[in-house]
Coordinates of C-alpha atoms and ligand atoms in Angstrom, one line a residue:
X86 CA -6.4 -1.3 25.8
X87 CA -9.6 -1.0 25.4
X88 CA -10.4 -0.8 22.0
X89 CA -12.7 2.1 21.4
X90 CA -15.4 1.8 18.6
X91 CA -16.2 5.0 16.7
X92 CA -19.7 5.5 15.3
X93 CA -21.3 4.2 12.7
X94 CA -21.0 7.5 11.0
X95 CA -17.7 7.0 9.9
X96 CA -17.3 3.2 8.9
X97 CA -19.4 1.9 6.4
X98 CA -20.5 -1.5 6.2
X99 CA -20.3 -3.2 2.7
X100 CA -22.9 -5.9 1.4
X101 CA -22.0 -5.4 -2.3
X102 CA -18.5 -6.0 -4.2
X103 CA -17.0 -3.2 -5.1
X104 CA -16.0 -5.0 -8.8
X105 CA -18.7 -6.9 -9.7
X106 CA -22.2 -6.2 -6.3
X107 CA -22.9 -10.0 -6.0
X108 CA -24.2 -9.6 -2.2
X109 CA -22.1 -13.2 -1.9
X110 CA -19.7 -11.8 0.5
X111 CA -16.8 -14.4 3.0
X112 CA -15.0 -13.0 5.9
X113 CA -11.7 -14.9 6.4
X114 CA -9.3 -12.9 8.0
X115 CA -11.0 -11.2 10.8
X116 CA -7.5 -8.6 12.6
X117 CA -9.9 -7.2 15.6
X118 CA -10.5 -3.3 16.1
X119 CA -7.7 -0.9 14.7
X120 CA -6.9 2.9 14.6
X121 CA -6.5 4.3 11.6
X122 CA -2.4 3.3 10.2
X123 CA -1.4 6.7 9.9
X124 CA -2.4 8.1 12.1
X125 CA 0.4 8.8 14.2
X126 CA -0.1 10.7 17.8
X127 CA 1.3 13.4 19.1
X128 CA 0.9 12.3 22.5
X129 CA 0.4 8.9 24.0
X130 CA -2.6 9.9 25.7
X131 CA -4.4 11.1 22.5
X132 CA -7.8 9.9 22.3
X133 CA -8.3 7.3 19.1
X134 CA -10.6 5.8 17.1
X135 CA -10.9 2.4 16.2
X136 CA -12.3 0.4 13.5
X137 CA -13.1 -3.4 12.4
X138 CA -10.5 -4.7 10.3
X139 CA -11.4 -7.6 8.3
X140 CA -11.0 -9.1 4.5
X141 CA -14.2 -11.0 2.7
X142 CA -14.2 -12.4 -0.3
X143 CA -16.8 -12.3 -3.0
X144 CA -17.1 -15.7 -4.2
X145 CA -18.6 -14.3 -8.0
X146 CA -15.8 -12.2 -9.2
X147 CA -12.7 -13.1 -6.3
X148 CA -12.2 -9.9 -5.0
X149 CA -10.8 -9.4 -1.7
X150 CA -11.9 -6.7 0.8
X151 CA -12.7 -4.8 3.9
X152 CA -15.8 -5.3 5.5
X153 CA -16.0 -1.5 6.8
X154 CA -14.9 1.4 4.9
X155 CA -13.8 4.1 7.0
X156 CA -14.4 8.2 5.7
X157 CA -12.2 9.0 3.2
X158 CA -11.7 12.2 4.3
X159 CA -10.2 10.5 7.9
X160 CA -7.3 9.1 5.8
X161 CA -6.2 10.9 3.1
X162 CA -6.5 14.5 3.8
X163 CA -3.0 15.1 5.6
X164 CA -0.9 12.3 4.6
X165 CA 2.1 10.8 6.2
X166 CA 3.4 8.5 3.0
X167 CA 6.0 10.4 0.8
X168 CA 7.0 8.6 -2.2
X169 CA 10.4 10.3 -2.0
X170 CA 11.3 9.0 0.8
X171 CA 13.4 5.5 0.3
X172 CA 16.2 5.2 -2.7
X173 CA 14.0 2.2 -3.4
X174 CA 10.9 3.3 -4.8
X175 CA 12.8 6.9 -6.3
X176 CA 14.9 4.5 -8.6
X177 CA 11.1 1.9 -9.7
X178 CA 9.2 5.7 -10.2
X179 CA 12.1 6.8 -13.0
X180 CA 12.3 3.5 -14.7
X181 CA 8.4 3.2 -15.2
X182 CA 8.5 6.7 -16.1
X183 CA 10.6 6.0 -18.5
X184 CA 9.4 2.6 -20.0
X185 CA 6.3 4.8 -20.3
X186 CA 7.6 7.4 -21.9
X187 CA 9.7 5.3 -24.6
X188 CA 6.5 2.9 -25.2
X189 CA 3.5 5.3 -25.6
X190 CA 4.6 8.9 -25.8
X191 CA 4.9 10.0 -29.6
X192 CA 4.9 13.7 -29.0
X193 CA 6.1 16.6 -25.7
X194 CA 2.4 18.0 -26.4
X195 CA 0.9 14.7 -24.7
X196 CA -0.6 15.1 -21.8
X197 CA 0.4 12.5 -18.9
X198 CA -2.3 12.7 -15.7
X199 CA -0.8 11.0 -12.6
X200 CA -4.2 10.1 -10.1
X201 CA -2.7 9.9 -5.9
X202 CA 0.4 11.9 -7.6
X203 CA 2.2 11.8 -4.2
X204 CA 5.1 14.5 -3.7
X205 CA 5.6 14.8 -7.0
X206 CA 8.1 11.9 -8.1
X207 CA 6.8 10.1 -10.8
X208 CA 5.5 13.2 -12.7
X209 CA 9.0 14.9 -11.9
X210 CA 10.3 12.2 -13.5
X211 CA 8.7 12.2 -16.9
X212 CA 8.3 16.5 -16.7
X213 CA 12.8 16.2 -16.9
X214 CA 11.3 13.8 -20.2
X215 CA 10.3 16.7 -21.7
X216 CA 6.4 15.4 -21.3
X217 CA 3.2 18.3 -20.3
X218 CA 2.1 16.5 -16.8
X219 CA -0.7 17.1 -14.3
X220 CA -1.2 15.6 -10.7
X221 CA -4.6 14.8 -8.4
X222 CA -3.9 14.5 -5.6
X223 CA -5.8 15.0 -2.1
X224 CA -3.4 15.0 0.6
X225 CA -3.4 18.8 0.1
X226 CA 0.4 18.8 2.2
X227 CA 1.7 16.6 -0.4
X228 CA 0.3 18.6 -3.5
X229 CA 1.4 21.4 -2.1
X230 CA 4.9 20.5 -2.3
X231 CA 4.1 19.2 -5.7
X232 CA 3.5 22.5 -6.6
X233 CA 5.5 24.3 -5.4
X234 CA 8.4 22.2 -7.0
X235 CA 6.8 23.3 -10.4
X236 CA 5.1 20.1 -10.6
X237 CA 0.8 21.0 -11.0
X238 CA -1.1 19.0 -9.0
X239 CA -4.9 19.4 -8.0
X240 CA -5.1 18.9 -4.8
X241 CA -9.1 17.2 -5.0
X242 CA -10.2 13.2 -5.2
X243 CA -10.6 12.4 -8.8
X244 CA -13.6 11.5 -10.3
X245 CA -15.3 12.0 -13.7
X246 CA -16.8 15.0 -13.2
X247 CA -13.0 16.0 -12.1
X248 CA -11.7 14.0 -15.6
X249 CA -14.4 15.2 -17.9
X250 CA -13.0 19.2 -16.6
X251 CA -9.7 18.7 -17.4
X252 CA -10.0 17.5 -20.9
X253 CA -12.4 19.8 -21.5
X254 CA -9.0 22.2 -20.2
X255 CA -6.3 20.5 -21.3
X256 CA -7.0 18.1 -24.1
X257 CA -7.5 14.1 -23.4
X258 CA -4.7 11.9 -21.7
X259 CA -2.4 9.9 -23.3
X260 CA -1.2 7.8 -20.4
X261 CA -3.6 7.7 -16.8
X262 CA -1.6 6.1 -14.2
X263 CA -2.7 5.5 -10.8
X264 CA 0.2 3.8 -8.9
X265 CA -1.2 2.7 -5.8
X266 CA -3.9 4.0 -5.8
X267 CA -6.2 1.4 -7.2
X268 CA -6.4 -0.3 -3.4
X269 CA -7.4 3.2 -1.6
X270 CA -10.4 3.5 -4.2
X271 CA -14.2 3.2 -3.2
X272 CA -15.9 3.8 -5.7
X273 CA -14.0 2.3 -8.5
X274 CA -16.5 2.4 -10.8
X275 CA -16.5 6.4 -10.9
X276 CA -13.2 6.3 -11.2
X277 CA -13.2 4.2 -14.3
X278 CA -16.1 6.0 -15.8
X279 CA -13.2 9.1 -15.8
X280 CA -10.3 7.6 -16.6
X281 CA -12.3 6.5 -19.7
X282 CA -13.5 10.0 -20.2
X283 CA -10.5 11.6 -20.1
X284 CA -8.3 9.1 -22.3
X285 CA -7.6 9.8 -25.9
X286 CA -8.1 6.6 -27.9
X287 CA -5.3 4.1 -27.9
X288 CA -4.0 6.0 -25.0
X289 CA -2.9 3.8 -22.1
X290 CA -3.8 3.8 -18.4
X291 CA -1.3 1.8 -16.1
X292 CA -1.6 1.4 -12.5
X293 CA -0.1 -0.6 -9.7
X294 CA -1.7 -2.2 -6.8
X295 CA 0.3 -4.9 -4.6
X296 CA -0.5 -8.0 -5.0
X297 CA -3.3 -10.6 -4.0
X298 CA -0.8 -13.8 -5.0
X299 CA 2.0 -11.5 -2.5
X300 CA -0.2 -11.6 -0.1
X301 CA -1.2 -14.8 0.0
X302 CA 2.0 -16.8 -0.8
X303 CA 4.0 -14.6 1.9
X304 CA 1.2 -13.7 4.7
X305 CA 2.1 -10.3 4.0
X306 CA -1.3 -9.8 6.6
X307 CA 0.2 -6.1 8.0
X308 CA 0.0 -5.0 4.6
X309 CA -3.9 -4.7 5.3
X310 CA -5.3 -1.3 6.9
X311 CA -8.3 0.6 6.2
X312 CA -6.8 2.5 3.5
X313 CA -6.6 -0.9 1.6
X314 CA -10.0 -0.9 1.2
X315 CA -9.2 -3.9 -1.9
X316 CA -6.8 -7.1 -2.2
X317 CA -6.7 -7.5 -5.8
X318 CA -5.4 -10.2 -8.4
X319 CA -5.6 -10.4 -12.4
X320 CA -9.3 -11.6 -12.2
X321 CA -11.5 -8.9 -11.0
X322 CA -8.9 -6.0 -12.6
X323 CA -9.6 -7.7 -16.6
X324 CA -13.8 -7.9 -14.8
X325 CA -13.5 -3.8 -14.1
X326 CA -11.9 -3.4 -17.0
X327 CA -13.9 -4.8 -19.4
X328 CA -17.2 -2.6 -17.9
X329 CA -15.8 -0.3 -19.2
X330 CA -14.2 -1.3 -22.7
X331 CA -11.1 -1.6 -21.2
X332 CA -8.9 -4.6 -22.2
X333 CA -5.0 -5.0 -20.6
X334 CA -2.2 -4.8 -22.9
X335 CA 0.2 -6.6 -19.9
X336 CA 1.2 -8.0 -16.6
X337 CA 3.9 -7.2 -14.5
X338 CA 5.1 -9.0 -11.8
X339 CA 7.0 -6.2 -9.7
X340 CA 8.7 -6.9 -6.6
X341 CA 8.5 -3.6 -5.0
X342 CA 6.2 -2.6 -1.6
X343 CA 7.0 -7.1 -1.2
X344 CA 5.2 -7.9 -4.5
X345 CA 3.3 -5.6 -6.8
X346 CA 2.0 -6.1 -10.3
X347 CA 1.6 -3.2 -13.1
X348 CA -1.9 -4.1 -14.7
X349 CA -1.1 -1.8 -18.1
X350 CA -4.8 -1.3 -19.6
X351 CA -5.9 0.0 -23.0
X352 CA -8.9 1.8 -24.0
X353 CA -9.3 0.7 -27.7
X354 CA -11.9 -0.6 -30.3
X355 CA -10.2 -3.4 -31.2
X356 CA -10.8 -6.9 -29.4
X357 CA -7.5 -8.0 -27.0
X358 CA -7.5 -10.9 -26.0
X359 CA -7.9 -12.6 -22.2
X360 CA -4.8 -11.9 -20.0
X361 CA -2.4 -15.5 -19.2
X362 CA -2.4 -14.6 -16.0
X363 CA -6.1 -15.5 -14.9
X364 CA -5.4 -18.7 -16.0
X365 CA -2.1 -19.0 -13.8
X366 CA -4.1 -17.3 -10.9
X367 CA -6.8 -20.2 -10.8
X368 CA -4.2 -23.1 -10.8
X369 CA -2.8 -20.7 -7.6
X370 CA -6.1 -21.7 -6.0
X371 CA -6.2 -17.5 -6.2
X372 CA -10.4 -17.4 -6.6
X373 CA -11.1 -19.4 -4.6
X374 CA -12.7 -19.0 -0.6
X375 CA -10.8 -22.3 0.8
X376 CA -7.8 -20.4 -0.3
X377 CA -8.2 -17.5 1.9
X378 CA -9.5 -19.6 4.9
X379 CA -6.6 -21.7 4.7
X380 CA -4.2 -17.3 4.9
X381 CA -6.4 -16.4 7.8
X382 CA -4.9 -20.1 9.7
X383 CA -1.5 -19.3 8.4
X384 CA -1.6 -15.6 10.1
X385 CA -2.3 -16.9 13.4
X386 CA 0.3 -18.9 13.3
X387 CA 2.8 -16.4 11.8
X388 CA 1.1 -13.7 14.3
X389 CA 2.2 -16.5 17.7
X390 CA 5.4 -17.6 15.9
X391 CA 6.6 -13.5 16.1
X392 CA 5.6 -13.1 19.6
X393 CA 7.0 -16.1 21.1
X394 CA 10.7 -14.8 19.0
X395 CA 10.5 -11.6 20.9
X396 CA 8.9 -12.5 24.2
X397 CA 11.8 -15.5 24.0
X398 CA 14.9 -12.3 23.2
X399 CA 13.1 -10.3 27.1
X400 CA 13.0 -12.8 28.5
X401 CA 16.7 -13.0 28.5
X402 CA 16.4 -9.4 28.7
X403 CA 17.4 -7.7 25.8
X404 CA 16.7 -5.0 23.9
X405 CA 14.4 -4.7 21.0
X406 CA 13.2 -1.5 18.9
X407 CA 11.6 -1.2 15.5
X408 CA 13.5 -0.2 11.9
X409 CA 10.7 1.9 9.9
X410 CA 7.5 2.9 11.2
X411 CA 5.6 1.9 7.8
X412 CA 1.9 2.2 7.7
X413 CA 2.3 -1.4 7.7
X414 CA 3.4 -2.1 11.4
X415 CA 0.6 -0.5 12.6
X416 CA -1.5 -3.9 11.8
X417 CA 1.2 -5.9 12.7
X418 CA 2.0 -4.2 16.0
X419 CA -1.7 -4.2 17.2
X420 CA -2.8 -7.6 15.3
X421 CA 0.0 -8.7 17.8
X422 CA -0.4 -7.3 20.5
X423 CA 2.8 -6.0 20.6
X424 CA 3.6 -2.3 22.5
X425 CA 6.4 -0.8 24.8
X426 CA 6.8 -3.6 26.8
X427 CA 8.6 -5.1 24.0
X428 CA 10.4 -2.3 21.3
X429 CA 11.7 1.2 23.2
X430 CA 11.0 2.4 20.4
X431 CA 10.8 2.4 16.3
X432 CA 12.8 4.9 14.2
X433 CA 11.7 6.2 10.6
X434 CA 12.9 8.6 8.6
X435 CA 9.8 10.2 7.3
X436 CA 10.2 14.0 9.5
X437 CA 6.1 14.2 9.6
X438 CA 6.3 11.2 12.1
X439 CA 9.5 11.9 13.9
X440 CA 8.6 12.5 17.5
X441 CA 5.5 10.5 17.3
X442 CA 4.0 7.7 18.8
X443 CA 2.7 4.8 16.9
X444 CA -1.5 4.7 16.5
X445 CA -2.3 2.0 18.9
X446 CA 0.3 0.7 20.7
X447 CA 1.9 4.0 21.9
X448 CA 5.6 3.3 20.6
X449 CA 7.7 6.8 20.2
X450 CA 8.7 7.0 17.4
X451 CA 12.6 8.8 15.8
X452 CA 15.4 9.4 13.6
X453 CA 17.3 6.8 13.0
X454 CA 21.0 8.5 13.8
X455 CA 19.1 7.0 17.7
X456 CA 19.4 3.7 16.5
X457 CA 22.9 4.2 15.1
X458 CA 24.2 5.7 18.0
X459 CA 22.3 3.4 20.8
X460 CA 23.4 -0.2 18.5
X461 CA 20.3 -2.2 19.9
X462 CA 21.0 -6.4 20.0
X463 CA 17.9 -6.4 18.0
X464 CA 15.9 -4.8 15.6
X465 CA 12.2 -5.9 14.4
X466 CA 12.6 -4.5 10.3
X467 CA 8.9 -3.4 10.0
X468 CA 10.2 -2.1 6.9
X469 CA 10.2 -5.0 6.1
X470 CA 9.7 -5.0 2.3
X471 CA 12.8 -2.4 2.5
X472 CA 15.0 -5.6 3.3
X473 CA 18.0 -5.7 1.1
X474 CA 18.0 -1.4 1.0
X475 CA 18.3 -1.4 5.3
X476 CA 20.6 -3.6 4.8
X477 CA 23.6 -2.6 3.2
X478 CA 22.5 0.7 4.4
X479 CA 23.3 -0.6 8.2
X480 CA 25.9 -2.2 7.5
X481 CA 27.4 -0.8 10.7
X482 CA 25.5 -2.1 12.5
X483 CA 26.2 -5.0 15.6
X484 CA 22.8 -5.9 16.4
X485 CA 20.5 -8.3 14.6
X486 CA 17.6 -7.4 12.6
X487 CA 14.8 -10.0 12.9
X488 CA 12.5 -9.8 9.2
X489 CA 9.0 -10.6 10.6
X490 CA 7.3 -12.0 6.9
X491 CA 6.4 -14.1 5.3
X492 CA 7.5 -16.0 9.0
X493 CA 10.2 -14.6 11.4
X494 CA 13.7 -14.7 10.8
X495 CA 16.8 -13.3 12.7
X496 CA 19.6 -12.6 10.4
X497 CA 23.0 -13.6 11.9
X498 CA 24.8 -9.8 12.7
X499 CA 26.1 -7.8 9.6
X500 CA 24.3 -9.3 6.3
X501 CA 25.2 -6.3 4.7
X502 CA 29.4 -6.6 4.9
Ligands
TYD164 P1 6.5 1.6 2.9 O1 6.4 0.3 3.3 O2 6.7 2.5 1.9 O3 4.6 2.2 3.1 P2 3.8 1.7 4.1 O4 3.1 2.7 4.6 O5 2.9 1.6 2.7 O6 3.8 0.3 4.7 O7 7.0 2.4 4.1 C1 7.9 2.5 4.5 C2 8.9 3.5 5.8 O8 9.7 3.2 6.6 C3 8.9 4.6 5.8 O9 7.7 5.8 6.6 C4 10.0 5.1 5.7 C5 10.6 3.6 6.6 N1 12.0 3.1 6.8 C6 13.0 3.7 7.2 O10 12.6 4.8 8.0 N2 14.3 4.0 6.8 C7 14.5 3.1 5.6 O11 15.5 3.1 5.7 C8 13.5 3.2 4.6 C9 13.4 1.6 3.8 C10 12.3 3.3 5.0
ZN165 ZN1 -17.1 -9.9 -6.5

């Protein structure tokens, strides 16, 4: 596959840190040039565009960030990811709505705004608890689904001017939520300006981001793709919030999506003490360049180990398929050079992905039923962050799952039985 590089007009090179504006950025990981992770192909011969996939470390605030930013409308206008597609996520958003509702809302008139509200799973849970809700999501296909479910959703990018407009027409928000959205945003200062303007005094801003500590510890390099512009530890988040007179109320580590942190910030005139998490991160080296240089070596080792494991199975003449076609699988497959010579097909539950082909590697995507019928001897669990859910669901599978992260493991037969 000869990589085709896209014109520079569609990808901006990062020269300054998104949080602290420093120019002191060092390249720490190079995953080559890959197509956009959610650009599933209608036909394997469709033309594709590739963009550099590299990570930079900020030597001033320690934010880890992509070196090239692809134009957002190429990535987020027609979004294949559906937050309601997994039982784990549905349960997670129900719990979050109950927690925030119980702790931070006082009246049913309080407004809850979700940025990046996807198909409305979380807002639906809030509405079920009697709250007034509003969603904002630039993916028109998802905003339509949410609106059809009676969850009012504005199909645009959230920014400072929209925040003012919402405040004028509906009043201030008591809670603003941005789950898995912070990592996607280039102009964080514009977003935070909007949040600070829309949020009521004493209101809270709750975000969830994949945690850099988990990426580093578990070598989750596949969570790196063009949609994820930043890879957060708590320290750069606190630095950013402080620029908007906001402090951190709490930081919680969660298992979801391969390791996430929920950070709840508040707008308050009172001084909020520094998060104890920051000392913890310093002890783990999350503020040091050497940590991420070392990560680069561990990624290379992991990639070779996975290739070796799969090549060995293929050399014995046994078939392997992929289980799940998440965005992250496309980083893994492209970075390792795994295509149809290794995987016969991948399966996925998302209707929008079935019948299409994986970007860059052109593997056909089928329904789960196909996997259940074929019972292939090996299945590479590309959606490894749902390991427990999948093993339970596929307890009748007679073959063996291969878990790629943190280091390839072949599970014994029927671990779910
Ligand atoms: P996810 O890991 O949530 O996100 P990302 O795309 O950001 O890496 O995506 C999970 C994918 O795995 C999604 O396409 C649905 C698919 N999936 C299945 O096909 N079967 C399953 O049982 C589960 C849990 C997920
Ligand atoms: Zn910085």
